[in-house]
Each structure stands twice: as structure tokens, then as C-alpha cells.
Amino acid sequence: MNFSGLNYNFAQYEVDEKTCRIDMNKVREIALREKPRMIIAGFSAYSRDIDWKAFKSIADEVGAVTFADIAHIAGLIAGKQLENPVPVFDIVTTTTHKTLRGPRGAIIMSKAAFQKDLDRTVFPGIQGGPHDHINAAKAVCFKEALKPEFQAYAKQVIKNAQALAGELMGRGYRILTDGTDNHLMVVDLRSKDLAGKAAEIALEKVGISCSRSTIPFDTRKALDPSGIRLGTPSLTTRGMGEAEAKLIGGFIDDAIMASGDEAKLAKIHGQVQELCQRFPLYV
Ligand SMILES: *Cc1c(COP(=O)(O)O)cnc(C)c1O
């Protein structure tokens, strides 16, 4: 729906239907067939670490530029918990407002050969005047990300995601790829009597925000898909650990099972509030 999808000719690769992981042999097959000028990797709903070197070697084989969009996982890379594409790829972009935990904004990193073209395209190409307050906030964000505490934070984000995924799998939920290497997971709700939109609404009512999400090869519509996507960065920032992540897995299951029962949902909401009060945002 975005203009980038209208202006450029994208050939898609996808995950394997069973494992829900990217099959690098398929990526190579498609690249050899399509001969793309650029190969893009980086995702918003993929819970496994990315093999940047494998993408790079395919790109070299077909003469393509490599572009990584690490918007979701930049904080976990800066926190040294996931593979870093910066030494490998030609161009790396990220937002600063997701796991990097800074202000809403973005940065572009590139090899020197692309610098002039990128600079000219950003300004005067598409950007207006500088947002100095955002630039200052980005500087604070980068300084925080350099601290050892940020590595501990990134590590805990992942531990919490694994604890949450484990709790949900124990309660009979299918998690795509059977777990997670990062901060997020996509839950396939097809084994439950509730689709993504109704689950999102039930969870909102108990004070848990999530995104409805399509699952690979989803037969439902994008606006009411078969899954939800969950993540642990913000609860980790509040100081919660694995015990709380498991507790939240229980709240999520309870809320999904109680969908439509306002009295039960209100009771779960009380439990969520009680947990949040134990871990205030500002102390
Ligand atoms: C979030 C995200 C972006 C940026 O989207 P915003 O709407 O600006 O937050 C870009 N690429 C990926 C892969 C993302 O997940």
C-alpha cells in the first residue's frame, strides 16, 4: 500500500510454510532468477536472527547492492545480542524508536561509496529543516545504547520474550518458529476460537497492547488475520523479568479465553494493573 511498493518493482521471498523460517536456498533461487539490483533484508514480524552473510554472498553472486532494515532489532544489535549487518551490508537503516528506545526518527548507515547519493537524496531530495530536538534525543539514545547496562537490558528483553513464548506454548498456543531469538513473537491463534482482531480487543480491555498479525500463508484478511504479535521491550524497561513475563503469558491466555465476558475481563484488568503498579514507569 505504501508508495515504495508502487514505485519499485519488488520480487518477494518468503518463509517456509512449515518452519516459518527464511529458506536461504529459496532466496538464492529467486535472486538468480530475478537478478535484482538490490536485496533487502530486515523484518517487522520475524522472531529469528538473520544470516546477513548468507544474504551478502547471494547478493555478490548476482551483483546486487545489500540493504538491511533493522528498525525492529537495532537495540538488540547495539546491545550485542544479535548478529550485526553493519560490517557486512552496503546500506543499513533503522528507526530510533523501537528496541533502540529513542525518539521517533531514523538513521541511515552506509559504506562510503553510497554516501554522496544518499546525502543528496535525503537533502534536498526529501527532507525539510532539521528537527533539532529529535537530533538531541537521538544523541541521548545512542549514548544510552553504548552503556553496559544497555547490553544487560537487551539480554533481558530476549530472556523475557523466550519466557513469554514458553508460557504460551505450554498453554497450547502455536508460536511461529516455535520460539524466538529476539524481542518478539507471532502467535498463531487458529487452534483457539478467536482470530487476531478479537484477541487484540480482548487484550486491550485488560490493559495489554498487541498488534493483530497475519501468519504466513494466512487465509484470513489482513484486517482480521489469524494471529497476534507480542513483544517484551517495554515491560523489560519497567524492570520486569522472566517471572513476570510468564505471569503475563497467563493473563494473555486468560483474556483470550474470556473474550466477550466483560466481568472476567475486568477482573484480569485488575490483575494487570496490580502488576504494573509494582513496576512503575518512573521511579
Ligand atoms: C517500524 C519499521 C519501519 C518504520 O516504520 P514507522 O512507521 O516509521 O515506525 C521501517 N521498517 C521496518 C522493518 C519496521 O519494522
mmCIF file of C-alpha atoms and ligand atoms in Angstrom:
data_model
loop_
_atom_site.group_PDB
_atom_site.id
_atom_site.type_symbol
_atom_site.label_atom_id
_atom_site.label_comp_id
_atom_site.label_asym_id
_atom_site.label_seq_id
_atom_site.Cartn_x
_atom_site.Cartn_y
_atom_site.Cartn_z
ATOM 1 C CA MET A 1 0.000 0.000 0.000
ATOM 2 C CA ASN A 2 2.980 2.326 0.566
ATOM 3 C CA PHE A 3 4.385 4.310 -2.376
ATOM 4 C CA SER A 4 7.662 2.387 -2.172
ATOM 5 C CA GLY A 5 5.731 -0.713 -3.163
ATOM 6 C CA LEU A 6 4.159 1.126 -6.084
ATOM 7 C CA ASN A 7 7.287 2.875 -7.384
ATOM 8 C CA TYR A 8 9.689 -0.039 -7.243
ATOM 9 C CA ASN A 9 9.450 -3.497 -8.674
ATOM 10 C CA PHE A 10 9.810 -5.891 -5.743
ATOM 11 C CA ALA A 11 10.195 -9.646 -6.106
ATOM 12 C CA GLN A 12 9.314 -11.267 -2.772
ATOM 13 C CA TYR A 13 10.945 -14.110 -0.932
ATOM 14 C CA GLU A 14 9.000 -15.709 1.887
ATOM 15 C CA VAL A 15 9.328 -18.048 4.838
ATOM 16 C CA ASP A 16 8.911 -21.806 4.655
ATOM 17 C CA GLU A 17 5.286 -22.734 5.334
ATOM 18 C CA LYS A 18 6.132 -25.379 7.973
ATOM 19 C CA THR A 19 9.129 -23.922 9.818
ATOM 20 C CA CYS A 20 8.154 -20.258 9.257
ATOM 21 C CA ARG A 21 11.874 -19.562 8.779
ATOM 22 C CA ILE A 22 13.570 -17.963 5.791
ATOM 23 C CA ASP A 23 14.928 -20.627 3.454
ATOM 24 C CA MET A 24 18.199 -19.186 2.110
ATOM 25 C CA ASN A 25 18.269 -21.715 -0.735
ATOM 26 C CA LYS A 26 14.932 -20.315 -1.946
ATOM 27 C CA VAL A 27 16.224 -16.756 -1.571
ATOM 28 C CA ARG A 28 19.187 -17.672 -3.773
ATOM 29 C CA GLU A 29 16.944 -19.366 -6.344
ATOM 30 C CA ILE A 30 14.751 -16.246 -6.584
ATOM 31 C CA ALA A 31 17.773 -13.936 -6.766
ATOM 32 C CA LEU A 32 19.327 -15.948 -9.600
ATOM 33 C CA ARG A 33 16.008 -15.829 -11.479
ATOM 34 C CA GLU A 34 15.125 -12.158 -10.857
ATOM 35 C CA LYS A 35 18.614 -10.606 -10.977
ATOM 36 C CA PRO A 36 17.654 -7.798 -8.550
ATOM 37 C CA ARG A 37 19.681 -4.574 -8.341
ATOM 38 C CA MET A 38 19.238 -4.637 -4.575
ATOM 39 C CA ILE A 39 18.500 -7.304 -1.973
ATOM 40 C CA ILE A 40 16.645 -6.141 1.121
ATOM 41 C CA ALA A 41 16.542 -7.975 4.437
ATOM 42 C CA GLY A 42 15.023 -6.895 7.748
ATOM 43 C CA PHE A 43 11.546 -7.581 9.057
ATOM 44 C CA SER A 44 8.821 -6.446 11.427
ATOM 45 C CA ALA A 45 7.418 -9.816 12.463
ATOM 46 C CA TYR A 46 10.294 -12.313 12.245
ATOM 47 C CA SER A 47 11.495 -13.802 15.527
ATOM 48 C CA ARG A 48 14.754 -15.409 14.393
ATOM 49 C CA ASP A 49 18.259 -13.995 13.977
ATOM 50 C CA ILE A 50 19.121 -13.127 10.369
ATOM 51 C CA ASP A 51 22.014 -14.665 8.421
ATOM 52 C CA TRP A 52 23.384 -11.417 6.947
ATOM 53 C CA LYS A 53 26.461 -13.132 5.480
ATOM 54 C CA ALA A 54 24.293 -15.585 3.541
ATOM 55 C CA PHE A 55 22.290 -12.684 2.077
ATOM 56 C CA LYS A 56 25.538 -10.875 1.208
ATOM 57 C CA SER A 57 27.030 -13.872 -0.586
ATOM 58 C CA ILE A 58 23.851 -14.282 -2.670
ATOM 59 C CA ALA A 59 23.922 -10.552 -3.478
ATOM 60 C CA ASP A 60 27.564 -10.806 -4.557
ATOM 61 C CA GLU A 61 26.685 -13.715 -6.817
ATOM 62 C CA VAL A 62 24.050 -11.680 -8.674
ATOM 63 C CA GLY A 63 25.757 -8.263 -8.398
ATOM 64 C CA ALA A 64 23.145 -6.700 -6.113
ATOM 65 C CA VAL A 65 23.516 -3.951 -3.516
ATOM 66 C CA THR A 66 22.646 -5.092 0.035
ATOM 67 C CA PHE A 67 20.208 -3.118 2.168
ATOM 68 C CA ALA A 68 19.315 -4.082 5.749
ATOM 69 C CA ASP A 69 16.351 -2.515 7.518
ATOM 70 C CA ILE A 70 16.948 -3.258 11.197
ATOM 71 C CA ALA A 71 14.199 -0.975 12.553
ATOM 72 C CA HIS A 72 12.841 -3.607 14.949
ATOM 73 C CA ILE A 73 16.062 -5.148 16.208
ATOM 74 C CA ALA A 74 18.589 -2.260 16.253
ATOM 75 C CA GLY A 75 18.607 -2.107 20.073
ATOM 76 C CA LEU A 76 19.318 -5.822 20.350
ATOM 77 C CA ILE A 77 22.178 -5.440 17.853
ATOM 78 C CA ALA A 78 23.570 -2.356 19.624
ATOM 79 C CA GLY A 79 23.216 -4.351 22.855
ATOM 80 C CA LYS A 80 25.362 -7.071 21.225
ATOM 81 C CA GLN A 81 22.735 -9.823 21.433
ATOM 82 C CA LEU A 82 22.045 -10.321 17.701
ATOM 83 C CA GLU A 83 24.175 -10.531 14.550
ATOM 84 C CA ASN A 84 25.202 -7.108 13.235
ATOM 85 C CA PRO A 85 24.751 -6.385 9.498
ATOM 86 C CA VAL A 86 26.766 -3.134 9.536
ATOM 87 C CA PRO A 87 30.160 -4.720 8.708
ATOM 88 C CA VAL A 88 28.534 -6.906 6.031
ATOM 89 C CA PHE A 89 25.856 -4.910 4.191
ATOM 90 C CA ASP A 90 26.218 -1.817 1.959
ATOM 91 C CA ILE A 91 23.358 0.165 3.485
ATOM 92 C CA VAL A 92 21.686 -0.248 6.886
ATOM 93 C CA THR A 93 18.693 1.770 8.036
ATOM 94 C CA THR A 94 16.937 1.817 11.357
ATOM 95 C CA THR A 95 14.296 3.685 13.223
ATOM 96 C CA THR A 96 15.452 5.024 16.577
ATOM 97 C CA HIS A 97 12.126 4.423 18.356
ATOM 98 C CA LYS A 98 11.798 0.647 18.623
ATOM 99 C CA THR A 99 14.238 -1.579 20.571
ATOM 100 C CA LEU A 100 16.830 1.225 20.352
ATOM 101 C CA ARG A 101 14.438 3.006 22.743
ATOM 102 C CA GLY A 102 14.981 6.553 21.494
ATOM 103 C CA PRO A 103 12.783 9.221 19.897
ATOM 104 C CA ARG A 104 10.612 8.623 16.835
ATOM 105 C CA GLY A 105 13.058 9.007 13.974
ATOM 106 C CA ALA A 106 15.533 7.158 11.800
ATOM 107 C CA ILE A 107 19.147 6.924 10.682
ATOM 108 C CA ILE A 108 20.904 5.650 7.564
ATOM 109 C CA MET A 109 24.331 3.985 7.753
ATOM 110 C CA SER A 110 26.236 3.176 4.577
ATOM 111 C CA LYS A 111 29.573 2.308 3.050
ATOM 112 C CA ALA A 112 31.401 5.427 1.821
ATOM 113 C CA ALA A 113 30.619 4.689 -1.847
ATOM 114 C CA PHE A 114 26.913 5.419 -1.262
ATOM 115 C CA GLN A 115 27.308 8.474 0.934
ATOM 116 C CA LYS A 116 27.022 11.228 -1.692
ATOM 117 C CA ASP A 117 23.936 9.770 -3.363
ATOM 118 C CA LEU A 118 22.227 9.115 -0.027
ATOM 119 C CA ASP A 119 23.017 12.600 1.325
ATOM 120 C CA ARG A 120 21.694 14.286 -1.821
ATOM 121 C CA THR A 121 18.514 12.208 -1.807
ATOM 122 C CA VAL A 122 17.773 12.972 1.828
ATOM 123 C CA PHE A 123 18.555 16.680 1.463
ATOM 124 C CA PRO A 124 17.482 18.497 -0.639
ATOM 125 C CA GLY A 125 15.734 15.402 -2.044
ATOM 126 C CA ILE A 126 13.063 14.565 0.519
ATOM 127 C CA GLN A 127 13.831 16.177 3.870
ATOM 128 C CA GLY A 128 12.876 19.595 5.224
ATOM 129 C CA GLY A 129 14.611 21.509 8.015
ATOM 130 C CA PRO A 130 16.335 19.714 10.876
ATOM 131 C CA HIS A 131 14.371 18.662 13.962
ATOM 132 C CA ASP A 132 16.979 19.709 16.495
ATOM 133 C CA HIS A 133 15.079 18.364 19.494
ATOM 134 C CA ILE A 134 14.884 14.936 17.859
ATOM 135 C CA ASN A 135 18.583 15.039 16.965
ATOM 136 C CA ALA A 136 19.408 15.815 20.601
ATOM 137 C CA ALA A 137 17.188 12.945 21.744
ATOM 138 C CA LYS A 138 18.923 10.605 19.275
ATOM 139 C CA ALA A 139 22.294 11.576 20.777
ATOM 140 C CA VAL A 140 20.993 10.650 24.247
ATOM 141 C CA CYS A 141 19.605 7.377 22.855
ATOM 142 C CA PHE A 142 22.966 6.445 21.260
ATOM 143 C CA LYS A 143 24.833 7.297 24.450
ATOM 144 C CA GLU A 144 22.487 5.048 26.456
ATOM 145 C CA ALA A 145 22.913 2.246 23.922
ATOM 146 C CA LEU A 146 26.708 2.361 24.393
ATOM 147 C CA LYS A 147 26.473 1.644 28.124
ATOM 148 C CA PRO A 148 26.978 -1.863 29.571
ATOM 149 C CA GLU A 149 23.515 -1.536 31.173
ATOM 150 C CA PHE A 150 22.008 -1.457 27.713
ATOM 151 C CA GLN A 151 23.555 -4.841 26.909
ATOM 152 C CA ALA A 152 22.025 -6.212 30.116
ATOM 153 C CA TYR A 153 18.692 -4.698 29.044
ATOM 154 C CA ALA A 154 18.881 -6.242 25.558
ATOM 155 C CA LYS A 155 19.746 -9.635 27.048
ATOM 156 C CA GLN A 156 16.794 -9.428 29.448
ATOM 157 C CA VAL A 157 14.403 -8.384 26.643
ATOM 158 C CA ILE A 158 15.259 -11.638 24.853
ATOM 159 C CA LYS A 159 15.059 -13.778 28.009
ATOM 160 C CA ASN A 160 11.642 -12.285 28.734
ATOM 161 C CA ALA A 161 10.436 -12.962 25.188
ATOM 162 C CA GLN A 162 11.601 -16.574 25.484
ATOM 163 C CA ALA A 163 9.852 -16.929 28.849
ATOM 164 C CA LEU A 164 6.624 -15.469 27.427
ATOM 165 C CA ALA A 165 6.784 -17.715 24.353
ATOM 166 C CA GLY A 166 7.466 -20.755 26.569
ATOM 167 C CA GLU A 167 4.494 -19.966 28.801
ATOM 168 C CA LEU A 168 2.153 -19.575 25.835
ATOM 169 C CA MET A 169 3.397 -22.769 24.158
ATOM 170 C CA GLY A 170 2.860 -24.574 27.473
ATOM 171 C CA ARG A 171 -0.734 -23.363 27.352
ATOM 172 C CA GLY A 172 -1.252 -24.831 23.892
ATOM 173 C CA TYR A 173 -0.522 -21.833 21.672
ATOM 174 C CA ARG A 174 1.478 -22.237 18.474
ATOM 175 C CA ILE A 175 4.302 -19.696 18.282
ATOM 176 C CA LEU A 176 5.711 -19.233 14.783
ATOM 177 C CA THR A 177 9.184 -20.878 14.520
ATOM 178 C CA ASP A 178 8.473 -22.497 17.937
ATOM 179 C CA GLY A 179 10.137 -19.705 19.876
ATOM 180 C CA THR A 180 12.187 -16.552 19.441
ATOM 181 C CA ASP A 181 15.765 -15.252 19.244
ATOM 182 C CA ASN A 182 14.724 -11.634 19.679
ATOM 183 C CA HIS A 183 12.134 -9.413 21.378
ATOM 184 C CA LEU A 184 9.014 -10.548 19.560
ATOM 185 C CA MET A 185 6.827 -13.478 18.646
ATOM 186 C CA VAL A 186 3.835 -14.083 16.429
ATOM 187 C CA VAL A 187 1.126 -16.263 17.958
ATOM 188 C CA ASP A 188 -0.982 -18.406 15.619
ATOM 189 C CA LEU A 189 -4.495 -18.359 17.083
ATOM 190 C CA ARG A 190 -6.017 -20.883 14.688
ATOM 191 C CA SER A 191 -6.169 -23.520 17.435
ATOM 192 C CA LYS A 192 -8.300 -21.122 19.529
ATOM 193 C CA ASP A 193 -11.842 -19.943 18.841
ATOM 194 C CA LEU A 194 -10.697 -16.378 18.343
ATOM 195 C CA ALA A 195 -8.982 -14.523 15.489
ATOM 196 C CA GLY A 196 -6.452 -11.679 15.689
ATOM 197 C CA LYS A 197 -8.802 -8.712 15.808
ATOM 198 C CA ALA A 198 -10.997 -10.074 18.628
ATOM 199 C CA ALA A 199 -7.885 -11.148 20.561
ATOM 200 C CA GLU A 200 -6.394 -7.655 20.184
ATOM 201 C CA ILE A 201 -9.621 -6.122 21.511
ATOM 202 C CA ALA A 202 -9.865 -8.549 24.461
ATOM 203 C CA LEU A 203 -6.233 -7.844 25.388
ATOM 204 C CA GLU A 204 -6.741 -4.077 25.086
ATOM 205 C CA LYS A 205 -9.589 -4.412 27.601
ATOM 206 C CA VAL A 206 -7.263 -5.955 30.194
ATOM 207 C CA GLY A 207 -4.535 -3.349 29.612
ATOM 208 C CA ILE A 208 -2.237 -5.368 27.350
ATOM 209 C CA SER A 209 -1.484 -3.852 23.957
ATOM 210 C CA CYS A 210 -0.514 -6.000 20.993
ATOM 211 C CA SER A 211 -0.899 -5.993 17.206
ATOM 212 C CA ARG A 212 -3.120 -8.318 15.276
ATOM 213 C CA SER A 213 -0.845 -10.024 12.769
ATOM 214 C CA THR A 214 -1.095 -12.136 9.687
ATOM 215 C CA ILE A 215 0.610 -15.514 9.795
ATOM 216 C CA PRO A 216 2.452 -16.974 6.796
ATOM 217 C CA PHE A 217 0.003 -18.103 4.087
ATOM 218 C CA ASP A 218 -2.864 -16.682 6.154
ATOM 219 C CA THR A 219 -6.275 -17.494 4.712
ATOM 220 C CA ARG A 220 -7.927 -14.648 6.671
ATOM 221 C CA LYS A 221 -7.905 -10.966 5.688
ATOM 222 C CA ALA A 222 -5.081 -8.607 6.751
ATOM 223 C CA LEU A 223 -7.512 -6.501 8.825
ATOM 224 C CA ASP A 224 -8.716 -9.566 10.749
ATOM 225 C CA PRO A 225 -5.858 -12.030 10.465
ATOM 226 C CA SER A 226 -5.158 -15.319 12.285
ATOM 227 C CA GLY A 227 -2.536 -14.128 14.740
ATOM 228 C CA ILE A 228 -1.225 -11.536 17.145
ATOM 229 C CA ARG A 229 2.292 -10.181 17.598
ATOM 230 C CA LEU A 230 3.722 -9.679 21.095
ATOM 231 C CA GLY A 231 6.952 -8.133 22.351
ATOM 232 C CA THR A 232 8.816 -7.584 25.613
ATOM 233 C CA PRO A 233 10.932 -4.363 25.352
ATOM 234 C CA SER A 234 8.586 -2.098 27.288
ATOM 235 C CA LEU A 235 7.855 -4.486 30.154
ATOM 236 C CA THR A 236 11.630 -5.074 30.425
ATOM 237 C CA THR A 237 12.218 -1.309 30.647
ATOM 238 C CA ARG A 238 9.835 -1.295 33.632
ATOM 239 C CA GLY A 239 12.126 -3.805 35.348
ATOM 240 C CA MET A 240 10.086 -6.966 34.825
ATOM 241 C CA GLY A 241 11.862 -10.305 34.423
ATOM 242 C CA GLU A 242 11.014 -13.835 33.374
ATOM 243 C CA ALA A 243 8.662 -14.489 36.305
ATOM 244 C CA GLU A 244 6.533 -11.503 35.262
ATOM 245 C CA ALA A 245 6.746 -12.479 31.564
ATOM 246 C CA LYS A 246 5.248 -15.872 32.488
ATOM 247 C CA LEU A 247 2.583 -14.191 34.577
ATOM 248 C CA ILE A 248 1.711 -12.016 31.577
ATOM 249 C CA GLY A 249 1.515 -15.136 29.399
ATOM 250 C CA GLY A 250 -1.149 -16.341 31.823
ATOM 251 C CA PHE A 251 -3.028 -13.021 31.625
ATOM 252 C CA ILE A 252 -2.948 -13.198 27.820
ATOM 253 C CA ASP A 253 -4.330 -16.734 27.786
ATOM 254 C CA ASP A 254 -6.974 -15.836 30.396
ATOM 255 C CA ALA A 255 -8.071 -12.747 28.414
ATOM 256 C CA ILE A 256 -8.300 -14.644 25.142
ATOM 257 C CA MET A 257 -10.370 -17.382 26.805
ATOM 258 C CA ALA A 258 -12.577 -14.734 28.482
ATOM 259 C CA SER A 259 -13.215 -12.741 25.280
ATOM 260 C CA GLY A 260 -16.767 -11.342 25.376
ATOM 261 C CA ASP A 261 -17.156 -11.872 29.149
ATOM 262 C CA GLU A 262 -16.831 -8.295 30.438
ATOM 263 C CA ALA A 263 -16.847 -9.263 34.128
ATOM 264 C CA LYS A 264 -13.993 -11.750 33.706
ATOM 265 C CA LEU A 265 -12.017 -9.287 31.568
ATOM 266 C CA ALA A 266 -12.450 -6.589 34.242
ATOM 267 C CA LYS A 267 -11.043 -8.970 36.861
ATOM 268 C CA ILE A 268 -7.983 -9.730 34.699
ATOM 269 C CA HIS A 269 -7.562 -5.987 34.094
ATOM 270 C CA GLY A 270 -7.303 -5.554 37.860
ATOM 271 C CA GLN A 271 -4.514 -8.160 37.998
ATOM 272 C CA VAL A 272 -2.656 -6.417 35.152
ATOM 273 C CA GLN A 273 -2.943 -3.071 36.936
ATOM 274 C CA GLU A 274 -1.670 -4.593 40.158
ATOM 275 C CA LEU A 275 1.409 -5.935 38.294
ATOM 276 C CA CYS A 276 2.053 -2.572 36.605
ATOM 277 C CA GLN A 277 1.846 -0.767 39.943
ATOM 278 C CA ARG A 278 4.619 -2.994 41.244
ATOM 279 C CA PHE A 279 6.815 -1.877 38.297
ATOM 280 C CA PRO A 280 6.160 1.840 37.802
ATOM 281 C CA LEU A 281 7.455 3.527 34.644
ATOM 282 C CA TYR A 282 9.132 6.357 36.562
ATOM 283 C CA VAL A 283 10.832 5.720 39.880
HETATM 284 C C1 LIG B 1 8.734 0.056 12.039
HETATM 285 C C2 LIG B 1 9.504 -0.212 10.825
HETATM 286 C C3 LIG B 1 9.855 0.828 9.964
HETATM 287 C C4 LIG B 1 9.452 2.270 10.215
HETATM 288 O O1 LIG B 1 8.098 2.447 10.422
HETATM 289 P P1 LIG B 1 7.494 3.661 11.288
HETATM 290 O O2 LIG B 1 6.068 3.673 10.881
HETATM 291 O O3 LIG B 1 8.238 4.877 10.917
HETATM 292 O O4 LIG B 1 7.676 3.294 12.717
HETATM 293 C C5 LIG B 1 10.608 0.507 8.855
HETATM 294 N N1 LIG B 1 10.982 -0.756 8.592
HETATM 295 C C6 LIG B 1 10.666 -1.783 9.399
HETATM 296 C C7 LIG B 1 11.144 -3.175 9.063
HETATM 297 C C8 LIG B 1 9.913 -1.550 10.547
HETATM 298 O O5 LIG B 1 9.598 -2.570 11.359
#
